[in-house]
Short mmCIF file of C-alpha atoms in Angstrom, two decimals:
data_model
loop_
_atom_site.label_atom_id
_atom_site.label_comp_id
_atom_site.label_asym_id
_atom_site.label_seq_id
_atom_site.Cartn_x
_atom_site.Cartn_y
_atom_site.Cartn_z
CA UNK A 24 15.45 -3.15 1.72
CA UNK A 25 12.19 -5.08 0.51
CA UNK A 26 13.25 -8.03 -1.95
CA UNK A 27 9.61 -8.43 -3.84
CA UNK A 28 9.80 -8.47 -7.50
CA UNK A 29 7.06 -8.13 -10.12
CA UNK A 30 7.11 -9.07 -14.04
CA UNK A 31 6.34 -7.38 -16.36
CA UNK A 32 6.75 -3.61 -15.22
CA UNK A 33 4.57 -2.73 -18.32
CA UNK A 34 2.31 -4.72 -20.50
CA UNK A 35 0.11 -3.79 -23.19
CA UNK A 36 -1.97 -6.49 -24.71
CA UNK A 37 -5.08 -6.99 -26.76
CA UNK A 38 -8.83 -8.01 -25.55
CA UNK A 39 -8.89 -11.57 -25.19
CA UNK A 40 -5.46 -12.46 -24.26
CA UNK A 41 -4.59 -14.50 -21.13
CA UNK A 42 -2.05 -12.94 -19.35
CA UNK A 43 -0.18 -13.91 -16.12
CA UNK A 44 1.47 -11.26 -13.75
CA UNK A 45 4.44 -12.52 -11.74
CA UNK A 46 5.24 -11.99 -8.29
CA UNK A 47 7.92 -13.21 -6.14
CA UNK A 48 9.55 -12.37 -2.59
CA UNK A 49 12.52 -13.77 -1.02
CA UNK A 50 11.83 -12.68 2.50
CA UNK A 51 10.18 -15.94 3.35
CA UNK A 52 6.98 -14.23 4.33
CA UNK A 53 3.63 -16.04 4.47
CA UNK A 54 1.10 -13.40 3.63
CA UNK A 55 1.14 -11.96 0.29
CA UNK A 56 -1.36 -9.74 -1.35
CA UNK A 57 -2.50 -8.19 -4.72
CA UNK A 58 -3.97 -4.72 -4.80
CA UNK A 59 -5.60 -3.07 -7.79
CA UNK A 60 -4.95 0.86 -8.18
CA UNK A 61 -7.28 2.92 -10.00
CA UNK A 62 -5.83 5.88 -12.32
CA UNK A 63 -7.64 7.91 -9.57
CA UNK A 64 -5.11 6.53 -7.06
CA UNK A 65 -7.30 4.47 -4.88
CA UNK A 66 -5.71 1.10 -4.04
CA UNK A 67 -8.43 -1.95 -3.64
CA UNK A 68 -7.16 -5.52 -2.16
CA UNK A 69 -8.24 -8.19 -4.97
CA UNK A 70 -6.45 -11.29 -3.40
CA UNK A 71 -4.69 -12.41 -0.46
CA UNK A 72 -2.92 -15.51 1.00
CA UNK A 73 -1.95 -16.87 4.17
CA UNK A 74 0.50 -19.24 2.84
CA UNK A 75 0.71 -22.14 0.65
CA UNK A 76 -2.46 -23.28 -1.02
CA UNK A 77 -4.26 -20.56 0.65
CA UNK A 78 -5.83 -17.87 -1.27
CA UNK A 79 -9.08 -15.57 -0.80
CA UNK A 80 -10.67 -12.87 -2.53
CA UNK A 81 -10.50 -9.45 -1.11
CA UNK A 82 -12.71 -6.29 -0.99
CA UNK A 83 -12.88 -5.24 -4.89
CA UNK A 84 -14.55 -8.13 -7.03
CA UNK A 85 -11.91 -9.17 -9.78
CA UNK A 86 -11.87 -11.47 -12.66
CA UNK A 87 -8.53 -12.52 -12.08
CA UNK A 88 -7.24 -15.53 -9.94
CA UNK A 89 -4.30 -16.53 -8.22
CA UNK A 90 -2.26 -19.27 -6.94
CA UNK A 91 0.10 -20.00 -4.00
CA UNK A 92 2.01 -23.27 -4.88
CA UNK A 93 5.33 -22.00 -3.29
CA UNK A 94 5.95 -19.59 -0.48
CA UNK A 95 7.71 -17.20 -2.71
CA UNK A 96 5.27 -16.94 -5.58
CA UNK A 97 2.09 -15.31 -6.01
CA UNK A 98 0.97 -15.05 -9.45
CA UNK A 99 -2.04 -13.63 -10.76
CA UNK A 100 -3.55 -14.53 -13.89
CA UNK A 101 -6.49 -12.96 -16.16
CA UNK A 102 -7.94 -15.68 -18.21
CA UNK A 103 -9.31 -13.03 -21.05
CA UNK A 104 -8.10 -9.66 -20.80
CA UNK A 105 -10.40 -6.56 -21.15
CA UNK A 106 -10.10 -2.94 -21.23
CA UNK A 107 -11.87 -2.67 -17.59
CA UNK A 108 -8.70 -4.50 -16.46
CA UNK A 109 -6.47 -1.69 -17.42
CA UNK A 110 -5.08 -0.71 -14.08
CA UNK A 111 -1.80 -0.92 -11.88
CA UNK A 112 -1.33 -4.24 -10.12
CA UNK A 113 0.59 -4.10 -7.22
CA UNK A 114 1.71 -7.30 -4.88
CA UNK A 115 2.88 -6.77 -1.40
CA UNK A 116 4.08 -9.44 1.40
CA UNK A 117 4.45 -9.07 5.15
CA UNK A 118 5.75 -11.49 8.01
CA UNK A 119 4.55 -12.24 11.33
CA UNK A 120 7.24 -11.09 13.60
CA UNK A 121 6.72 -7.52 15.17
CA UNK A 122 9.61 -6.28 12.79
CA UNK A 123 8.10 -7.12 9.76
CA UNK A 124 4.38 -6.14 10.23
CA UNK A 125 4.46 -3.48 7.61
CA UNK A 126 3.73 -4.69 4.09
CA UNK A 127 6.15 -4.48 1.24
CA UNK A 128 5.36 -3.57 -2.10
CA UNK A 129 6.66 -4.60 -5.43
CA UNK A 130 7.23 -1.97 -8.10
CA UNK A 131 3.70 -2.78 -9.86
CA UNK A 132 2.68 -3.93 -13.24
CA UNK A 133 0.93 -1.28 -15.02
CA UNK A 134 -1.56 -3.33 -17.56
CA UNK A 135 -3.35 -1.67 -20.54
CA UNK A 136 -5.82 -3.88 -22.36
CA UNK A 137 -6.57 -2.41 -25.82
CA UNK B 5 -15.20 -2.31 9.08
CA UNK B 6 -12.02 -0.01 8.86
CA UNK B 7 -11.83 3.08 6.97
CA UNK B 8 -9.01 5.81 6.29
CA UNK B 9 -9.77 9.39 5.08
CA UNK B 10 -7.53 11.45 3.40
CA UNK B 11 -9.49 14.69 2.76
CA UNK B 12 -6.69 16.49 0.97
CA UNK B 13 -6.83 15.36 -2.53
CA UNK B 14 -3.96 17.39 -3.75
CA UNK B 15 -1.64 20.02 -2.11
CA UNK B 16 0.78 22.39 -3.73
CA UNK B 17 3.76 24.35 -1.67
CA UNK B 18 6.57 25.90 -2.97
CA UNK B 19 9.96 24.62 -1.64
CA UNK B 20 11.11 25.27 1.89
CA UNK B 21 7.61 25.47 2.80
CA UNK B 22 6.37 23.30 5.77
CA UNK B 23 3.40 21.08 4.80
CA UNK B 24 0.85 18.50 6.72
CA UNK B 25 -1.10 15.55 5.00
CA UNK B 26 -4.11 14.61 7.42
CA UNK B 27 -5.49 11.31 8.08
CA UNK B 28 -8.16 10.08 10.01
CA UNK B 29 -8.95 6.66 10.55
CA UNK B 30 -11.82 4.39 12.05
CA UNK B 31 -11.81 0.95 13.67
CA UNK B 32 -13.66 -0.98 16.37
CA UNK B 33 -10.41 -2.77 16.90
CA UNK B 34 -8.31 -1.78 20.28
CA UNK B 35 -5.06 -3.07 18.25
CA UNK B 36 -4.10 -1.98 15.16
CA UNK B 37 -1.37 -0.48 13.10
CA UNK B 38 -1.17 2.89 11.00
CA UNK B 39 1.14 3.49 8.05
CA UNK B 40 2.40 5.99 5.32
CA UNK B 41 3.48 5.27 2.32
CA UNK B 42 5.01 7.64 -0.50
CA UNK B 43 4.11 6.75 -4.07
CA UNK B 44 6.69 8.74 -6.46
CA UNK B 45 5.85 9.16 -10.20
CA UNK B 46 7.88 5.56 -10.90
CA UNK B 47 4.88 3.74 -9.05
CA UNK B 48 6.31 1.82 -6.44
CA UNK B 49 4.87 2.04 -2.95
CA UNK B 50 7.69 3.16 -0.39
CA UNK B 51 7.03 2.25 3.40
CA UNK B 52 7.74 5.35 5.49
CA UNK B 53 6.61 4.63 9.13
CA UNK B 54 4.38 2.27 11.02
CA UNK B 55 2.72 3.04 14.55
CA UNK B 56 1.21 0.79 16.94
CA UNK B 57 -2.11 1.57 18.39
CA UNK B 58 -0.60 1.51 22.04
CA UNK B 59 2.19 3.41 21.39
CA UNK B 60 1.16 7.23 20.81
CA UNK B 61 4.51 8.57 20.82
CA UNK B 62 5.35 11.25 18.24
CA UNK B 63 8.11 10.02 15.96
CA UNK B 64 10.41 12.74 13.70
CA UNK B 65 12.83 11.34 11.07
CA UNK B 66 14.94 14.19 9.62
CA UNK B 67 12.44 16.23 7.90
CA UNK B 68 9.46 13.93 8.54
CA UNK B 69 7.12 13.80 11.51
CA UNK B 70 4.29 12.13 12.49
CA UNK B 71 1.62 12.94 15.00
CA UNK B 72 -0.59 10.18 16.15
CA UNK B 73 -3.55 11.08 18.01
CA UNK B 74 -6.02 8.48 19.47
CA UNK B 75 -8.21 10.96 21.02
CA UNK B 76 -9.03 12.28 17.76
CA UNK B 77 -8.30 9.04 15.57
CA UNK B 78 -5.76 10.85 13.53
CA UNK B 79 -2.25 10.23 12.21
CA UNK B 80 -0.88 13.16 10.61
CA UNK B 81 2.21 13.64 8.58
CA UNK B 82 4.30 16.78 8.53
CA UNK B 83 7.20 17.56 5.82
CA UNK B 84 9.40 20.24 7.02
CA UNK B 85 11.27 22.33 4.51
CA UNK B 86 9.68 20.66 1.62
CA UNK B 87 11.92 19.81 -1.58
CA UNK B 88 10.72 19.07 -4.90
CA UNK B 89 11.83 15.44 -4.50
CA UNK B 90 8.72 15.47 -1.82
CA UNK B 91 6.80 15.21 -4.59
CA UNK B 92 4.31 12.26 -4.43
CA UNK B 93 1.27 10.73 -3.73
CA UNK B 94 1.14 9.94 0.02
CA UNK B 95 -1.15 7.26 1.44
CA UNK B 96 -2.27 6.28 4.93
CA UNK B 97 -3.15 3.00 5.70
CA UNK B 98 -4.48 0.86 8.65
CA UNK B 99 -4.16 -2.83 9.70
CA UNK B 100 -5.86 -4.52 12.33
CA UNK B 101 -4.49 -7.43 14.18
CA UNK B 102 -6.72 -10.25 13.12
CA UNK B 103 -7.96 -11.88 10.50
CA UNK B 104 -6.30 -11.45 7.06
CA UNK B 105 -4.21 -8.33 8.05
CA UNK B 106 -4.23 -6.52 4.64
CA UNK B 107 -4.00 -2.76 4.48
CA UNK B 108 -7.06 -0.56 4.32
CA UNK B 109 -5.75 2.64 2.16
CA UNK B 110 -6.98 6.18 2.37
CA UNK B 111 -7.26 7.77 -1.14
CA UNK B 112 -3.95 9.27 -1.03
CA UNK B 113 -3.06 13.24 -1.37
CA UNK B 114 -1.04 14.25 -4.22
CA UNK B 115 1.62 16.63 -3.03
CA UNK B 116 3.29 18.95 -5.43
CA UNK B 117 6.35 21.17 -4.43
CA UNK B 118 7.24 23.74 -6.64
CA UNK B 119 10.81 24.97 -7.01
#
């Protein structure tokens, strides 16, 4: 069973607010990822990290930023939320060993910006 | 670049029917991994299976089976004797063995199993 956590699960917030979506894992995985899932179901990579102090942007352009100060923690921040940020955000992690190549996903944060 | 195509947007079956979800992938890499994930209405992504590019052996797990064919770049998923609890969105995904190792997802297939 995967040990990856996201908070909050649901968030409704007004335009212009700053928000941080939390993601943490207890598996000691080096690699962590953020995906954005549109209402139409497709998932797109928006950020990833190889390890501490390593972050890169993904395929889908995003106004969010991420940080990786600790191995287990990979928060995502939106400085000024807009309705176009309304989506589901999924955090994932994976290890290096053959037995842990699969990415384990957190439960997701469903964000609504009004 | 990698690409995963799930041509079936939505499938509706009646309980106990067998159903196959199609997945076709594209990659130039010779080493890659294929995955299936299930996303129930609650929203989390549940890992179902991983296959390596060098292992074309089909796999069966209970009512689930997977058919991996490199010749046609396909990795299809069959549910035998479907149940209402199988209703979910199913995603096929691809990961290569270099670089960021992130998943490239298909667009998903929504499966509705009617009682």
